[in-house]
Each structure stands twice: as C-alpha cells, then as structure tokens.
PDB file of C-alpha atoms in Angstrom:
ATOM      1  CA  MET A 243      -0.164  -0.319  -0.014  1.00  0.00           C
ATOM      2  CA  VAL A 244       1.306   3.549  -0.466  1.00  0.00           C
ATOM      3  CA  ASP A 245       2.489   5.488   2.449  1.00  0.00           C
ATOM      4  CA  LEU A 246       0.195   8.309   3.381  1.00  0.00           C
ATOM      5  CA  VAL A 247       1.651  11.043   5.284  1.00  0.00           C
ATOM      6  CA  LEU A 248      -1.505  13.000   7.265  1.00  0.00           C
ATOM      7  CA  ASP A 249      -0.833  16.456   8.336  1.00  0.00           C
ATOM      8  CA  GLY A 250      -3.303  16.702  11.617  1.00  0.00           C
ATOM      9  CA  SER A 251      -5.146  13.443  10.077  1.00  0.00           C
ATOM     10  CA  SER A 252      -8.439  15.144   9.596  1.00  0.00           C
ATOM     11  CA  LYS A 253     -10.742  13.220   7.984  1.00  0.00           C
ATOM     12  CA  ASP A 254     -10.772  15.652   4.724  1.00  0.00           C
ATOM     13  CA  ALA A 255      -7.034  14.869   4.883  1.00  0.00           C
ATOM     14  CA  GLU A 256      -7.437  11.374   5.151  1.00  0.00           C
ATOM     15  CA  ASP A 257      -9.767  11.535   2.106  1.00  0.00           C
ATOM     16  CA  ASP A 258      -7.435  13.406  -0.137  1.00  0.00           C
ATOM     17  CA  ALA A 259      -4.480  10.910   0.685  1.00  0.00           C
ATOM     18  CA  LEU A 260      -6.693   7.717   0.039  1.00  0.00           C
ATOM     19  CA  LEU A 261      -7.724   9.386  -3.167  1.00  0.00           C
ATOM     20  CA  ALA A 262      -3.982  10.324  -4.068  1.00  0.00           C
ATOM     21  CA  ALA A 263      -2.991   6.856  -3.248  1.00  0.00           C
ATOM     22  CA  TYR A 264      -5.652   5.230  -5.669  1.00  0.00           C
ATOM     23  CA  ALA A 265      -4.713   7.369  -8.093  1.00  0.00           C
ATOM     24  CA  ALA A 266      -0.984   6.179  -7.510  1.00  0.00           C
ATOM     25  CA  GLY A 267      -2.583   2.641  -8.063  1.00  0.00           C
ATOM     26  CA  ASP A 268      -3.259   1.588  -4.824  1.00  0.00           C
ATOM     27  CA  SER A 269      -6.289  -0.316  -4.947  1.00  0.00           C
ATOM     28  CA  THR A 270      -6.807  -0.969  -0.824  1.00  0.00           C
ATOM     29  CA  SER A 271      -6.980   2.935  -1.006  1.00  0.00           C
ATOM     30  CA  ALA A 272     -10.195   2.815  -2.948  1.00  0.00           C
ATOM     31  CA  ARG A 273     -11.641   0.090  -0.807  1.00  0.00           C
ATOM     32  CA  LEU A 274     -10.919   2.151   2.309  1.00  0.00           C
ATOM     33  CA  LEU A 275     -12.260   5.315   0.784  1.00  0.00           C
ATOM     34  CA  LEU A 276     -15.348   3.350  -0.309  1.00  0.00           C
ATOM     35  CA  ASP A 277     -15.924   2.148   3.261  1.00  0.00           C
ATOM     36  CA  ARG A 278     -15.525   5.624   4.415  1.00  0.00           C
ATOM     37  CA  LEU A 279     -17.809   7.824   2.060  1.00  0.00           C
ATOM     38  CA  ALA A 280     -20.308   5.266   0.712  1.00  0.00           C
ATOM     39  CA  PRO A 281     -22.841   4.505   3.936  1.00  0.00           C
ATOM     40  CA  THR A 282     -23.319   8.504   4.332  1.00  0.00           C
ATOM     41  CA  VAL A 283     -23.698   9.085   0.389  1.00  0.00           C
ATOM     42  CA  MET A 284     -26.150   6.062   0.730  1.00  0.00           C
ATOM     43  CA  GLY A 285     -28.418   7.259   3.451  1.00  0.00           C
ATOM     44  CA  HIS A 286     -28.938  10.600   1.410  1.00  0.00           C
ATOM     45  CA  ALA A 287     -29.810   8.828  -1.713  1.00  0.00           C
ATOM     46  CA  MET A 288     -32.431   6.528   0.413  1.00  0.00           C
ATOM     47  CA  ARG A 289     -33.610   9.704   1.920  1.00  0.00           C
ATOM     48  CA  VAL A 290     -34.395  11.282  -1.376  1.00  0.00           C
ATOM     49  CA  LEU A 291     -34.986   8.279  -3.561  1.00  0.00           C
ATOM     50  CA  GLN A 292     -36.903   6.094  -1.085  1.00  0.00           C
ATOM     51  CA  ASP A 293     -35.677   3.211  -3.076  1.00  0.00           C
ATOM     52  CA  ARG A 294     -32.975   0.634  -1.935  1.00  0.00           C
ATOM     53  CA  ALA A 295     -31.712  -0.410  -5.515  1.00  0.00           C
ATOM     54  CA  GLU A 296     -32.034   2.940  -7.044  1.00  0.00           C
ATOM     55  CA  ALA A 297     -29.936   4.353  -4.288  1.00  0.00           C
ATOM     56  CA  GLU A 298     -27.414   1.831  -4.776  1.00  0.00           C
ATOM     57  CA  ASP A 299     -27.262   2.402  -8.242  1.00  0.00           C
ATOM     58  CA  VAL A 300     -26.521   6.027  -7.902  1.00  0.00           C
ATOM     59  CA  VAL A 301     -23.874   5.882  -4.906  1.00  0.00           C
ATOM     60  CA  GLN A 302     -22.336   3.037  -7.364  1.00  0.00           C
ATOM     61  CA  GLU A 303     -22.211   6.075 -10.379  1.00  0.00           C
ATOM     62  CA  ALA A 304     -21.208   8.651  -7.947  1.00  0.00           C
ATOM     63  CA  MET A 305     -18.029   6.286  -6.602  1.00  0.00           C
ATOM     64  CA  VAL A 306     -17.329   5.544 -10.425  1.00  0.00           C
ATOM     65  CA  ARG A 307     -17.167   9.417 -11.297  1.00  0.00           C
ATOM     66  CA  LEU A 308     -14.775   9.597  -8.036  1.00  0.00           C
ATOM     67  CA  TRP A 309     -12.703   7.119  -9.401  1.00  0.00           C
ATOM     68  CA  LYS A 310     -12.485   8.830 -12.708  1.00  0.00           C
ATOM     69  CA  GLN A 311     -11.719  11.671 -11.188  1.00  0.00           C
ATOM     70  CA  ALA A 312      -8.904  10.541  -9.028  1.00  0.00           C
ATOM     71  CA  PRO A 313      -6.400  11.545 -11.517  1.00  0.00           C
ATOM     72  CA  GLU A 314      -7.076  14.898 -11.902  1.00  0.00           C
ATOM     73  CA  TRP A 315      -7.903  15.482  -8.464  1.00  0.00           C
ATOM     74  CA  ARG A 316      -6.975  19.296  -7.401  1.00  0.00           C
ATOM     75  CA  TYR A 317      -6.230  18.797  -3.729  1.00  0.00           C
ATOM     76  CA  GLY A 318      -6.936  21.456  -1.266  1.00  0.00           C
ATOM     77  CA  GLU A 319      -9.477  23.270  -3.758  1.00  0.00           C
ATOM     78  CA  ALA A 320     -12.358  20.672  -2.437  1.00  0.00           C
ATOM     79  CA  LYS A 321     -13.174  18.151   0.150  1.00  0.00           C
ATOM     80  CA  VAL A 322     -13.751  14.854  -1.228  1.00  0.00           C
ATOM     81  CA  SER A 323     -16.986  14.055   0.710  1.00  0.00           C
ATOM     82  CA  THR A 324     -18.714  17.686  -0.472  1.00  0.00           C
ATOM     83  CA  TRP A 325     -17.878  16.840  -3.972  1.00  0.00           C
ATOM     84  CA  LEU A 326     -19.494  13.220  -3.811  1.00  0.00           C
ATOM     85  CA  TYR A 327     -22.262  14.733  -1.845  1.00  0.00           C
ATOM     86  CA  ARG A 328     -22.665  16.982  -4.739  1.00  0.00           C
ATOM     87  CA  VAL A 329     -22.840  14.510  -7.507  1.00  0.00           C
ATOM     88  CA  THR A 330     -25.054  12.292  -5.357  1.00  0.00           C
ATOM     89  CA  ALA A 331     -27.539  14.864  -5.074  1.00  0.00           C
ATOM     90  CA  ASN A 332     -27.234  15.707  -8.796  1.00  0.00           C
ATOM     91  CA  LEU A 333     -28.060  12.036 -10.054  1.00  0.00           C
ATOM     92  CA  CYS A 334     -30.889  11.819  -7.068  1.00  0.00           C
ATOM     93  CA  THR A 335     -32.269  14.829  -8.820  1.00  0.00           C
ATOM     94  CA  ASP A 336     -31.728  13.412 -12.302  1.00  0.00           C
ATOM     95  CA  ARG A 337     -33.547  10.335 -11.192  1.00  0.00           C
ATOM     96  CA  LEU A 338     -36.482  12.270  -9.219  1.00  0.00           C
ATOM     97  CA  ARG A 339     -36.806  14.149 -12.743  1.00  0.00           C
ATOM     98  CA  LYS A 340     -37.381  11.259 -14.764  1.00  0.00           C
ATOM     99  CA  ARG A 341     -39.957   9.514 -12.474  1.00  0.00           C
ATOM    100  CA  ARG A 342     -42.025  12.800 -12.442  1.00  0.00           C
ATOM    101  CA  GLY A 343     -44.374  11.615 -15.353  1.00  0.00           C
ATOM    102  CA  GLY A 344     -45.616   8.917 -12.692  1.00  0.00           C
ATOM    103  CA  SER A 345     -45.687   9.241  -9.068  1.00  0.00           C
ATOM    104  CA  VAL A 346     -44.830   7.438  -6.301  1.00  0.00           C
ATOM    105  CA  ASP A 347     -47.566   6.333  -3.485  1.00  0.00           C
ATOM    106  CA  ILE A 348     -46.071   7.485  -0.147  1.00  0.00           C
ATOM    107  CA  ASP A 349     -48.055   4.183   1.571  1.00  0.00           C
ATOM    108  CA  ALA A 350     -46.376   2.148  -0.989  1.00  0.00           C
ATOM    109  CA  ILE A 351     -42.748   2.797   0.418  1.00  0.00           C
ATOM    110  CA  ALA A 352     -41.644   0.963   3.017  1.00  0.00           C
ATOM    111  CA  GLU A 353     -40.985   1.741   6.291  1.00  0.00           C
ATOM    112  CA  PRO A 354     -37.728   1.270   7.822  1.00  0.00           C
ATOM    113  CA  MET A 355     -37.303  -0.779  10.510  1.00  0.00           C
ATOM    114  CA  ASP A 356     -37.040   0.767  13.988  1.00  0.00           C
ATOM    115  CA  PRO A 357     -34.814  -0.730  16.729  1.00  0.00           C
ATOM    116  CA  THR A 358     -36.692   0.970  19.552  1.00  0.00           C
ATOM    117  CA  PRO A 359     -38.510  -1.207  21.484  1.00  0.00           C
ATOM    118  CA  GLY A 360     -42.240  -0.975  22.293  1.00  0.00           C
ATOM    119  CA  VAL A 361     -45.153  -1.192  19.727  1.00  0.00           C
ATOM    120  CA  ASP A 362     -46.768   2.296  20.669  1.00  0.00           C
ATOM    121  CA  ALA A 363     -43.248   4.008  20.335  1.00  0.00           C
ATOM    122  CA  THR A 364     -42.449   2.488  17.051  1.00  0.00           C
ATOM    123  CA  MET A 365     -45.945   3.100  15.398  1.00  0.00           C
ATOM    124  CA  GLN A 366     -45.587   6.727  16.749  1.00  0.00           C
ATOM    125  CA  ASP A 367     -41.880   7.212  15.291  1.00  0.00           C
ATOM    126  CA  LEU A 368     -43.109   5.847  11.890  1.00  0.00           C
ATOM    127  CA  SER A 369     -46.150   7.984  11.668  1.00  0.00           C
ATOM    128  CA  ARG A 370     -43.858  11.252  12.466  1.00  0.00           C
ATOM    129  CA  ALA A 371     -41.111   9.848   9.553  1.00  0.00           C
ATOM    130  CA  LYS A 372     -44.154   9.388   7.155  1.00  0.00           C
ATOM    131  CA  ALA A 373     -45.512  12.804   8.003  1.00  0.00           C
ATOM    132  CA  LEU A 374     -42.026  14.194   7.666  1.00  0.00           C
ATOM    133  CA  ARG A 375     -41.342  12.569   4.413  1.00  0.00           C
ATOM    134  CA  SER A 376     -45.013  13.588   2.977  1.00  0.00           C
ATOM    135  CA  ALA A 377     -44.167  17.507   4.350  1.00  0.00           C
ATOM    136  CA  LEU A 378     -40.633  16.985   2.452  1.00  0.00           C
ATOM    137  CA  ALA A 379     -41.970  16.084  -0.638  1.00  0.00           C
ATOM    138  CA  ASP A 380     -44.199  18.712  -1.107  1.00  0.00           C
ATOM    139  CA  LEU A 381     -41.593  21.233  -0.680  1.00  0.00           C
ATOM    140  CA  PRO A 382     -39.732  22.889  -3.696  1.00  0.00           C
ATOM    141  CA  GLU A 383     -37.003  20.742  -4.902  1.00  0.00           C
ATOM    142  CA  ARG A 384     -34.471  23.062  -3.520  1.00  0.00           C
ATOM    143  CA  GLN A 385     -35.829  23.550  -0.137  1.00  0.00           C
ATOM    144  CA  ALA A 386     -36.256  19.860   0.429  1.00  0.00           C
ATOM    145  CA  MET A 387     -32.518  19.111  -0.325  1.00  0.00           C
ATOM    146  CA  ALA A 388     -31.291  22.116   1.970  1.00  0.00           C
ATOM    147  CA  VAL A 389     -33.153  20.855   4.868  1.00  0.00           C
ATOM    148  CA  SER A 390     -32.311  17.380   4.669  1.00  0.00           C
ATOM    149  CA  LEU A 391     -28.494  18.003   3.939  1.00  0.00           C
ATOM    150  CA  ARG A 392     -28.663  20.238   7.412  1.00  0.00           C
ATOM    151  CA  HIS A 393     -30.952  18.533   9.520  1.00  0.00           C
ATOM    152  CA  LEU A 394     -30.796  14.926   8.050  1.00  0.00           C
ATOM    153  CA  GLU A 395     -27.360  14.552   7.071  1.00  0.00           C
ATOM    154  CA  GLY A 396     -25.694  16.992   9.371  1.00  0.00           C
ATOM    155  CA  LEU A 397     -23.769  18.948   6.887  1.00  0.00           C
ATOM    156  CA  SER A 398     -22.799  22.788   7.911  1.00  0.00           C
ATOM    157  CA  ASN A 399     -24.352  25.890   5.626  1.00  0.00           C
ATOM    158  CA  PRO A 400     -21.066  26.011   3.577  1.00  0.00           C
ATOM    159  CA  GLU A 401     -20.922  22.403   3.027  1.00  0.00           C
ATOM    160  CA  ILE A 402     -24.110  22.296   1.518  1.00  0.00           C
ATOM    161  CA  ALA A 403     -23.657  25.786  -0.437  1.00  0.00           C
ATOM    162  CA  ASN A 404     -20.849  23.636  -2.037  1.00  0.00           C
ATOM    163  CA  VAL A 405     -22.928  20.463  -2.443  1.00  0.00           C
ATOM    164  CA  MET A 406     -26.058  22.783  -4.268  1.00  0.00           C
ATOM    165  CA  GLU A 407     -23.515  25.274  -6.087  1.00  0.00           C
ATOM    166  CA  ILE A 408     -25.078  28.414  -4.384  1.00  0.00           C
ATOM    167  CA  GLY A 409     -24.172  30.788  -1.702  1.00  0.00           C
ATOM    168  CA  VAL A 410     -24.211  30.283   2.063  1.00  0.00           C
ATOM    169  CA  GLU A 411     -26.805  32.895   2.464  1.00  0.00           C
ATOM    170  CA  ALA A 412     -28.646  31.255  -0.387  1.00  0.00           C
ATOM    171  CA  VAL A 413     -28.490  27.906   1.956  1.00  0.00           C
ATOM    172  CA  GLU A 414     -29.632  29.815   4.909  1.00  0.00           C
ATOM    173  CA  SER A 415     -32.805  31.495   3.254  1.00  0.00           C
ATOM    174  CA  LEU A 416     -33.819  27.697   1.404  1.00  0.00           C
ATOM    175  CA  ILE A 417     -33.209  26.162   5.110  1.00  0.00           C
ATOM    176  CA  ALA A 418     -35.476  28.968   6.932  1.00  0.00           C
ATOM    177  CA  ARG A 419     -38.414  28.835   4.052  1.00  0.00           C
ATOM    178  CA  GLY A 420     -38.360  24.979   4.220  1.00  0.00           C
ATOM    179  CA  LYS A 421     -38.329  24.829   7.532  1.00  0.00           C
ATOM    180  CA  ARG A 422     -41.493  27.454   7.915  1.00  0.00           C
ATOM    181  CA  SER A 423     -43.208  25.356   5.312  1.00  0.00           C
ATOM    182  CA  LEU A 424     -42.449  21.994   6.910  1.00  0.00           C
ATOM    183  CA  ARG A 425     -43.771  23.881  10.456  1.00  0.00           C
ATOM    184  CA  ALA A 426     -47.220  24.705   8.866  1.00  0.00           C
ATOM    185  CA  ALA A 427     -47.743  21.557   7.273  1.00  0.00           C
ATOM    186  CA  LEU A 428     -47.159  19.838  10.502  1.00  0.00           C
ATOM    187  CA  LEU A 429     -48.807  22.007  12.969  1.00  0.00           C
ATOM    188  CA  GLY A 430     -52.097  20.811  12.462  1.00  0.00           C
ATOM    189  CA  GLN A 431     -51.148  17.263  12.963  1.00  0.00           C
ATOM    190  CA  LYS A 432     -48.864  17.612  15.847  1.00  0.00           C
ATOM    191  CA  GLU A 433     -51.746  16.042  18.366  1.00  0.00           C
ATOM    192  CA  ALA A 434     -51.897  12.788  16.144  1.00  0.00           C
ATOM    193  CA  LEU A 435     -48.107  12.697  15.859  1.00  0.00           C
ATOM    194  CA  GLY A 436     -48.057  12.812  19.891  1.00  0.00           C
ATOM    195  CA  TYR A 437     -46.680  16.122  20.452  1.00  0.00           C
ATOM    196  CA  ASP A 438     -48.202  17.914  23.324  1.00  0.00           C
ATOM    197  CA  ASP A 439     -46.336  21.387  23.106  1.00  0.00           C
ATOM    198  CA  ALA A 440     -46.456  24.147  20.227  1.00  0.00           C
TER     199      ALA A 440
END
C-alpha cells in the first residue's frame, strides 16, 4: 500500500490521501475510501429516492465518477466528501425528474425498521417519519434538499452551499423557508403525532 502522510490526520486530509493513493495505483485505498464515504451518501440517496436499488445505483455511479476524477483531483480546492455529496445530489435529482411522469404512492414505500423497543413508540416514530417525508416531498426541490442535508445529514451550511453550488446566504434562506413550510404543514398534525407542546 502507498505510504500516506497525514498532516493533522483530519478526515478531509485522510480522504485526500486515500484518493491520491488510489490515483497512484493502490486499490486498497479505494476500498478504504469507499468504506468511509459510501454509507453516508447511501443514506442520503435512500432518503431522497426512497428506493434501495435506485439509491445503490446512484452511489455506485457517484463512486465511479470519483474514481475517474482521481488522477485530475485538485487537492485542497474541494473536499472529497462534499464533491461526492454534490454528485450524489445531482444524480438523485436526475432520477426524480425522470420519475415526474408518474408518482410514487407514499403508502407503497416500505417503512424502515426501528430498533426502539415498544410497539406504541415504534408506531409513533413511523407516523412522524411518514409525515415528515410527506411534508418534505411537498416542498420545492431545492428547499427539501437544503433541509435534508442540514437536518438529516448534518452538513454545515458552507458544505451545503458547495453541494448545491450556491452561496451560504442562499442556503440559509432555503433552510429557513423550508422549515417554515414544514412547520405549517405539520402543525395541524401535532396531536395525532404525539406532540403535546407547540
């Protein structure tokens, strides 16, 4: 395996080093980078597409694009993880646009298994998740993406700005408008969803 020197051993520096090692011919580095990044982008693709097979295809295509980009990668100019999020987001958007001819019934989407014990708690969590997915699906596409990246994926506003190729102020505006719309959409359901306070 190619020796890697990591200054400060930050995650971004490690990603850069692994990508550079892959570009130099080290296939083990490709596996390590895949293991680090694929689960996160898979989670994002699943939330957006609600289809495991499609999400797996998107992740595979995004990683192939990263491997092709490796020899020309400009280290220090972009984070590998942010670049991969942007590609994944674009691929998901392309697939959603292709679907627009038909719609997916929210009830036809399999609910994820919740490890929390207790039937009541599980049913309530599932109802809340379904209501959130439904409300997110009704938001304009860019608002839904910004809110999901911030509050479901945990990206910072500057990272979201890089993914969406917009300014940080635009990200803040999209998130604020999206959250207001979600609040308005879900307010009438708070009692049914088990929320006692405002």
